[in-house]
mmCIF file of C-alpha atoms in Angstrom:
data_model
loop_
_atom_site.group_PDB
_atom_site.id
_atom_site.type_symbol
_atom_site.label_atom_id
_atom_site.label_comp_id
_atom_site.label_asym_id
_atom_site.label_seq_id
_atom_site.Cartn_x
_atom_site.Cartn_y
_atom_site.Cartn_z
ATOM 1 C CA MET A 593 0.000 0.000 0.000
ATOM 2 C CA ALA A 594 0.997 3.653 -0.350
ATOM 3 C CA PHE A 595 2.321 5.416 2.752
ATOM 4 C CA GLU A 596 2.630 9.123 3.542
ATOM 5 C CA THR A 597 4.916 9.154 6.572
ATOM 6 C CA ILE A 598 7.113 6.102 6.017
ATOM 7 C CA LYS A 599 8.867 4.330 3.157
ATOM 8 C CA LEU A 600 9.062 0.571 2.706
ATOM 9 C CA GLU A 601 11.589 -0.658 0.147
ATOM 10 C CA GLN A 602 13.094 -3.989 -0.856
ATOM 11 C CA ASP A 603 16.452 -4.847 -2.355
ATOM 12 C CA GLY A 604 16.733 -8.594 -2.797
ATOM 13 C CA PHE A 605 16.493 -10.250 0.614
ATOM 14 C CA ILE A 606 16.800 -6.909 2.459
ATOM 15 C CA GLY A 607 13.872 -4.717 3.450
ATOM 16 C CA LYS A 608 14.268 -1.100 4.504
ATOM 17 C CA LEU A 609 11.675 0.762 6.558
ATOM 18 C CA THR A 610 12.297 4.515 6.792
ATOM 19 C CA ILE A 611 10.416 6.958 8.998
ATOM 20 C CA ALA A 612 9.902 9.891 6.622
ATOM 21 C CA ARG A 613 8.747 13.030 8.428
ATOM 22 C CA PRO A 614 12.039 14.944 8.231
ATOM 23 C CA GLU A 615 10.287 18.288 8.728
ATOM 24 C CA ALA A 616 9.291 17.028 12.206
ATOM 25 C CA LEU A 617 12.554 15.124 12.821
ATOM 26 C CA ASN A 618 10.495 11.971 12.146
ATOM 27 C CA ALA A 619 8.436 12.388 15.323
ATOM 28 C CA LEU A 620 5.930 9.600 15.911
ATOM 29 C CA ASN A 621 2.294 10.654 15.688
ATOM 30 C CA SER A 622 -0.791 8.460 15.328
ATOM 31 C CA GLN A 623 -0.496 8.381 11.540
ATOM 32 C CA VAL A 624 3.116 7.204 11.656
ATOM 33 C CA LEU A 625 2.233 4.482 14.157
ATOM 34 C CA ASP A 626 -0.734 3.329 12.062
ATOM 35 C CA GLU A 627 1.400 3.202 8.922
ATOM 36 C CA LEU A 628 4.198 1.398 10.747
ATOM 37 C CA ASP A 629 1.670 -1.165 11.904
ATOM 38 C CA LYS A 630 0.490 -1.805 8.343
ATOM 39 C CA ALA A 631 4.045 -1.848 6.987
ATOM 40 C CA LEU A 632 5.082 -4.481 9.525
ATOM 41 C CA ASP A 633 2.176 -6.638 8.398
ATOM 42 C CA GLU A 634 3.511 -6.363 4.836
ATOM 43 C CA VAL A 635 7.004 -7.276 5.988
ATOM 44 C CA SER A 636 5.699 -10.273 7.902
ATOM 45 C CA ALA A 637 3.773 -11.500 4.852
ATOM 46 C CA ASN A 638 6.742 -11.075 2.491
ATOM 47 C CA LYS A 639 8.494 -14.445 2.512
ATOM 48 C CA GLU A 640 11.356 -13.145 0.352
ATOM 49 C CA LEU A 641 12.669 -10.876 3.092
ATOM 50 C CA ARG A 642 15.404 -12.145 5.398
ATOM 51 C CA VAL A 643 16.422 -8.910 7.183
ATOM 52 C CA LEU A 644 14.716 -5.569 7.895
ATOM 53 C CA ILE A 645 16.635 -2.301 8.355
ATOM 54 C CA VAL A 646 14.796 0.432 10.289
ATOM 55 C CA THR A 647 16.027 4.009 9.930
ATOM 56 C CA GLY A 648 14.976 7.646 9.651
ATOM 57 C CA GLU A 649 15.075 10.149 6.819
ATOM 58 C CA GLY A 650 17.340 13.186 7.052
ATOM 59 C CA ARG A 651 19.358 14.068 10.146
ATOM 60 C CA SER A 652 17.165 12.241 12.648
ATOM 61 C CA PHE A 653 16.317 8.621 13.339
ATOM 62 C CA VAL A 654 13.211 9.495 15.365
ATOM 63 C CA ALA A 655 13.295 12.487 17.700
ATOM 64 C CA GLY A 656 10.473 11.112 19.849
ATOM 65 C CA ALA A 657 6.717 10.945 19.944
ATOM 66 C CA ASP A 658 4.828 13.984 18.666
ATOM 67 C CA ILE A 659 4.525 16.292 21.691
ATOM 68 C CA LYS A 660 2.008 18.536 19.942
ATOM 69 C CA GLU A 661 -0.355 15.593 19.599
ATOM 70 C CA MET A 662 0.208 14.360 23.158
ATOM 71 C CA ALA A 663 -0.032 17.694 24.948
ATOM 72 C CA SER A 664 -3.833 17.795 25.163
ATOM 73 C CA LEU A 665 -4.523 14.094 25.756
ATOM 74 C CA SER A 666 -6.672 12.998 28.685
ATOM 75 C CA PRO A 667 -5.481 10.137 30.924
ATOM 76 C CA ILE A 668 -7.605 7.663 28.969
ATOM 77 C CA GLU A 669 -6.401 9.054 25.635
ATOM 78 C CA GLY A 670 -2.820 8.991 26.869
ATOM 79 C CA LYS A 671 -3.151 5.343 27.836
ATOM 80 C CA GLU A 672 -4.602 4.514 24.416
ATOM 81 C CA PHE A 673 -1.766 6.364 22.644
ATOM 82 C CA GLY A 674 0.753 4.423 24.704
ATOM 83 C CA LYS A 675 -1.081 1.181 23.974
ATOM 84 C CA LYS A 676 -0.901 1.914 20.233
ATOM 85 C CA GLY A 677 2.851 2.544 20.345
ATOM 86 C CA LEU A 678 3.497 -0.456 22.582
ATOM 87 C CA GLY A 679 1.553 -2.704 20.213
ATOM 88 C CA VAL A 680 3.410 -1.537 17.112
ATOM 89 C CA PHE A 681 6.835 -1.827 18.742
ATOM 90 C CA ARG A 682 6.002 -5.264 20.093
ATOM 91 C CA LYS A 683 4.986 -6.341 16.589
ATOM 92 C CA LEU A 684 8.389 -5.127 15.346
ATOM 93 C CA GLU A 685 10.172 -6.966 18.140
ATOM 94 C CA LYS A 686 8.316 -10.197 17.355
ATOM 95 C CA LEU A 687 8.986 -10.226 13.598
ATOM 96 C CA GLU A 688 10.373 -13.591 12.553
ATOM 97 C CA ILE A 689 13.217 -12.029 10.587
ATOM 98 C CA PRO A 690 16.073 -10.122 12.250
ATOM 99 C CA THR A 691 15.861 -6.343 12.429
ATOM 100 C CA ILE A 692 18.651 -3.761 12.469
ATOM 101 C CA ALA A 693 18.145 -0.208 13.725
ATOM 102 C CA ALA A 694 20.333 2.111 11.637
ATOM 103 C CA VAL A 695 20.467 5.113 13.954
ATOM 104 C CA ASN A 696 21.520 8.123 11.917
ATOM 105 C CA GLY A 697 20.828 10.987 14.339
ATOM 106 C CA PHE A 698 18.418 11.761 17.177
ATOM 107 C CA ALA A 699 16.923 8.645 18.813
ATOM 108 C CA LEU A 700 15.044 10.217 21.691
ATOM 109 C CA GLY A 701 12.003 9.062 23.623
ATOM 110 C CA GLY A 702 9.924 6.992 21.227
ATOM 111 C CA GLY A 703 12.880 6.958 18.840
ATOM 112 C CA CYS A 704 15.121 5.269 21.387
ATOM 113 C CA GLU A 705 12.260 2.885 22.140
ATOM 114 C CA LEU A 706 11.869 2.120 18.427
ATOM 115 C CA ALA A 707 15.577 1.361 18.126
ATOM 116 C CA MET A 708 15.459 -0.886 21.195
ATOM 117 C CA SER A 709 12.617 -2.895 19.617
ATOM 118 C CA CYS A 710 15.040 -4.000 16.887
ATOM 119 C CA ASP A 711 17.401 -6.927 17.354
ATOM 120 C CA PHE A 712 20.511 -4.756 17.374
ATOM 121 C CA ARG A 713 21.534 -1.174 16.778
ATOM 122 C CA ILE A 714 24.225 0.385 14.570
ATOM 123 C CA ALA A 715 24.803 4.122 15.009
ATOM 124 C CA ASN A 716 26.702 6.806 13.192
ATOM 125 C CA GLU A 717 28.948 9.064 15.214
ATOM 126 C CA LYS A 718 26.345 11.858 15.276
ATOM 127 C CA ALA A 719 23.628 9.713 16.867
ATOM 128 C CA THR A 720 22.139 10.820 20.180
ATOM 129 C CA PHE A 721 20.087 8.618 22.503
ATOM 130 C CA GLY A 722 17.866 9.432 25.451
ATOM 131 C CA GLN A 723 14.602 8.994 27.311
ATOM 132 C CA PRO A 724 13.658 12.597 28.197
ATOM 133 C CA GLU A 725 10.043 11.882 29.210
ATOM 134 C CA VAL A 726 10.267 12.740 32.918
ATOM 135 C CA GLY A 727 11.274 16.259 31.919
ATOM 136 C CA LEU A 728 7.846 16.502 30.259
ATOM 137 C CA GLY A 729 5.910 15.163 33.231
ATOM 138 C CA ILE A 730 5.454 11.623 31.906
ATOM 139 C CA LEU A 731 7.488 8.416 31.725
ATOM 140 C CA PRO A 732 8.636 6.351 28.757
ATOM 141 C CA GLY A 733 5.467 4.773 27.414
ATOM 142 C CA PHE A 734 6.463 2.748 24.348
ATOM 143 C CA GLY A 735 8.471 0.108 26.226
ATOM 144 C CA GLY A 736 11.413 2.210 27.387
ATOM 145 C CA THR A 737 11.200 1.327 31.082
ATOM 146 C CA GLN A 738 11.345 -2.364 30.188
ATOM 147 C CA ARG A 739 13.643 -2.727 27.197
ATOM 148 C CA LEU A 740 16.287 -0.265 28.376
ATOM 149 C CA GLN A 741 16.925 -2.126 31.620
ATOM 150 C CA ARG A 742 17.092 -5.419 29.747
ATOM 151 C CA LEU A 743 19.709 -4.009 27.380
ATOM 152 C CA VAL A 744 21.935 -1.959 29.697
ATOM 153 C CA GLY A 745 20.952 -3.039 33.228
ATOM 154 C CA GLN A 746 18.791 -1.351 35.814
ATOM 155 C CA GLY A 747 21.426 1.097 37.004
ATOM 156 C CA TRP A 748 21.994 2.710 33.619
ATOM 157 C CA ALA A 749 18.307 2.525 32.755
ATOM 158 C CA LYS A 750 17.309 4.347 35.939
ATOM 159 C CA TYR A 751 20.126 6.854 35.506
ATOM 160 C CA LEU A 752 19.111 7.742 31.950
ATOM 161 C CA ILE A 753 15.370 7.798 32.630
ATOM 162 C CA TYR A 754 15.492 9.657 35.969
ATOM 163 C CA THR A 755 17.933 12.302 34.742
ATOM 164 C CA ALA A 756 16.347 12.627 31.269
ATOM 165 C CA ARG A 757 19.943 12.897 30.073
ATOM 166 C CA ASN A 758 20.882 12.374 26.437
ATOM 167 C CA ILE A 759 24.013 10.450 25.557
ATOM 168 C CA LYS A 760 26.134 10.416 22.413
ATOM 169 C CA ALA A 761 26.875 7.348 20.341
ATOM 170 C CA PRO A 762 30.253 6.493 21.974
ATOM 171 C CA LYS A 763 28.626 6.378 25.420
ATOM 172 C CA ALA A 764 25.756 4.294 24.029
ATOM 173 C CA LEU A 765 28.374 1.858 22.719
ATOM 174 C CA GLU A 766 30.160 1.787 26.080
ATOM 175 C CA ILE A 767 27.021 0.810 28.009
ATOM 176 C CA GLY A 768 25.853 -1.734 25.427
ATOM 177 C CA LEU A 769 22.910 0.169 23.972
ATOM 178 C CA VAL A 770 24.430 -0.042 20.463
ATOM 179 C CA GLN A 771 26.748 -2.602 18.918
ATOM 180 C CA GLU A 772 28.808 -0.429 16.558
ATOM 181 C CA VAL A 773 29.463 3.283 15.948
ATOM 182 C CA LEU A 774 30.636 4.368 12.500
ATOM 183 C CA PRO A 775 31.792 7.591 10.849
ATOM 184 C CA VAL A 776 28.961 9.178 8.881
ATOM 185 C CA ASP A 777 30.559 8.411 5.506
ATOM 186 C CA GLU A 778 30.971 4.699 6.369
ATOM 187 C CA PHE A 779 27.666 4.198 8.172
ATOM 188 C CA GLU A 780 25.231 3.194 5.417
ATOM 189 C CA ALA A 781 27.697 0.844 3.739
ATOM 190 C CA ARG A 782 28.382 -0.935 7.030
ATOM 191 C CA VAL A 783 24.655 -1.339 7.791
ATOM 192 C CA ASP A 784 24.137 -2.805 4.310
ATOM 193 C CA GLU A 785 27.139 -5.090 4.789
ATOM 194 C CA LEU A 786 25.796 -6.416 8.093
ATOM 195 C CA ALA A 787 22.316 -6.910 6.632
ATOM 196 C CA ASN A 788 23.797 -8.956 3.784
ATOM 197 C CA ILE A 789 25.940 -11.009 6.145
ATOM 198 C CA VAL A 790 22.845 -11.950 8.148
ATOM 199 C CA ALA A 791 20.724 -12.503 5.022
ATOM 200 C CA ASN A 792 23.273 -14.912 3.560
ATOM 201 C CA ASN A 793 23.220 -17.173 6.600
ATOM 202 C CA ALA A 794 20.549 -19.879 6.799
ATOM 203 C CA PRO A 795 17.289 -17.903 7.197
ATOM 204 C CA ILE A 796 15.482 -20.590 9.184
ATOM 205 C CA GLY A 797 18.480 -21.004 11.466
ATOM 206 C CA VAL A 798 18.527 -17.253 12.113
ATOM 207 C CA LYS A 799 14.762 -17.196 12.778
ATOM 208 C CA LEU A 800 15.007 -20.117 15.189
ATOM 209 C CA ALA A 801 17.959 -18.473 16.972
ATOM 210 C CA LYS A 802 15.928 -15.267 17.363
ATOM 211 C CA GLU A 803 13.025 -17.245 18.787
ATOM 212 C CA ALA A 804 15.323 -19.054 21.222
ATOM 213 C CA ILE A 805 16.935 -15.824 22.428
ATOM 214 C CA ASN A 806 13.735 -13.796 22.763
ATOM 215 C CA THR A 807 11.634 -16.546 24.326
ATOM 216 C CA GLY A 808 14.396 -17.840 26.555
ATOM 217 C CA ALA A 809 15.030 -14.375 27.984
ATOM 218 C CA GLN A 810 11.553 -14.377 29.530
ATOM 219 C CA VAL A 811 11.811 -17.670 31.453
ATOM 220 C CA ASP A 812 14.106 -19.450 33.919
ATOM 221 C CA ILE A 813 17.299 -21.079 32.659
ATOM 222 C CA GLU A 814 15.952 -24.641 32.818
ATOM 223 C CA SER A 815 12.948 -23.704 30.678
ATOM 224 C CA ALA A 816 15.172 -21.676 28.342
ATOM 225 C CA ILE A 817 17.499 -24.619 27.750
ATOM 226 C CA LYS A 818 14.496 -26.789 26.871
ATOM 227 C CA ILE A 819 13.357 -24.159 24.343
ATOM 228 C CA GLU A 820 16.807 -24.213 22.740
ATOM 229 C CA GLU A 821 16.862 -28.012 22.705
ATOM 230 C CA ASN A 822 13.548 -28.200 20.854
ATOM 231 C CA LEU A 823 14.432 -25.508 18.321
ATOM 232 C CA PHE A 824 17.860 -27.075 17.747
ATOM 233 C CA GLY A 825 16.115 -30.334 16.880
ATOM 234 C CA LEU A 826 13.745 -28.541 14.502
ATOM 235 C CA SER A 827 16.661 -27.081 12.576
ATOM 236 C CA PHE A 828 17.656 -30.593 11.483
ATOM 237 C CA ALA A 829 14.356 -30.918 9.606
ATOM 238 C CA THR A 830 15.403 -28.222 7.107
ATOM 239 C CA GLU A 831 17.006 -28.515 3.696
ATOM 240 C CA ASP A 832 19.254 -25.578 4.630
ATOM 241 C CA GLN A 833 20.789 -27.601 7.471
ATOM 242 C CA LYS A 834 21.674 -30.389 5.080
ATOM 243 C CA ALA A 835 23.029 -27.949 2.478
ATOM 244 C CA GLY A 836 25.044 -26.008 5.035
ATOM 245 C CA MET A 837 26.696 -29.016 6.617
ATOM 246 C CA GLN A 838 27.366 -30.701 3.289
ATOM 247 C CA ALA A 839 28.994 -27.530 1.987
ATOM 248 C CA PHE A 840 31.176 -27.416 5.114
ATOM 249 C CA VAL A 841 32.255 -31.042 4.682
ATOM 250 C CA ASN A 842 33.047 -30.399 1.024
ATOM 251 C CA LYS A 843 34.837 -27.134 1.831
ATOM 252 C CA GLY A 844 32.328 -25.185 -0.264
ATOM 253 C CA LYS A 845 29.782 -22.415 0.302
ATOM 254 C CA ALA A 846 26.091 -23.170 0.818
ATOM 255 C CA GLU A 847 23.351 -21.357 -1.067
ATOM 256 C CA PHE A 848 20.524 -21.329 1.434
ATOM 257 C CA GLN A 849 16.982 -21.591 0.056
ATOM 258 C CA ASN A 850 15.008 -20.816 3.231
ATOM 259 C CA LYS A 851 13.607 -24.341 3.255
#
């Protein structure tokens, strides 16, 4: 379908979802969230895709939720707006295929929460992260209180949320919020390189690994090990497993078919 506030593109096995409201630093309003929701349904239904890159147009990833829209909300309306954002970000987090946040500038509030809903985050050296909500009289409402502590630990999560302090990309790398920081002129090429590396591994193996990690993180270690055991067994039912191991034995390179 046609979108007004986002772009959804495909290049081979790689999908790219771009928040495209550069005049508003890609702030998330209801329309953006609705279009993101529909776009994620399209991504989920597209069996050609093996990786999704999420980024922002212009000099911002996403500068936050749209304060102008939120300013006049009642408590019930505020809860519903938060519920909408939480639902969309959870849908992103639960996509079968791996997702990479390509953070090219401001990732504040809802933008930081969007990035954290992806499987990992690559930033350029101009990226800025933060959860400034308490400075506006609210708290992070699109998953920030939960995902941030899971990524960087409770101490850093509380520090960043309570102080409403923004941090630059090198600090985000230091605390484990992002996995790599690149110079601006190397950033896009590196994101594309990583997406292709992931896409060229066995797609079912990657999907099963994502399921094992995400599901196992929510349960005790004994249950998590059982989840891994079952998914490991399932991987041996795939043609890609046979192709991958045969290629290894023959000192060749497998061409995975996602079967």
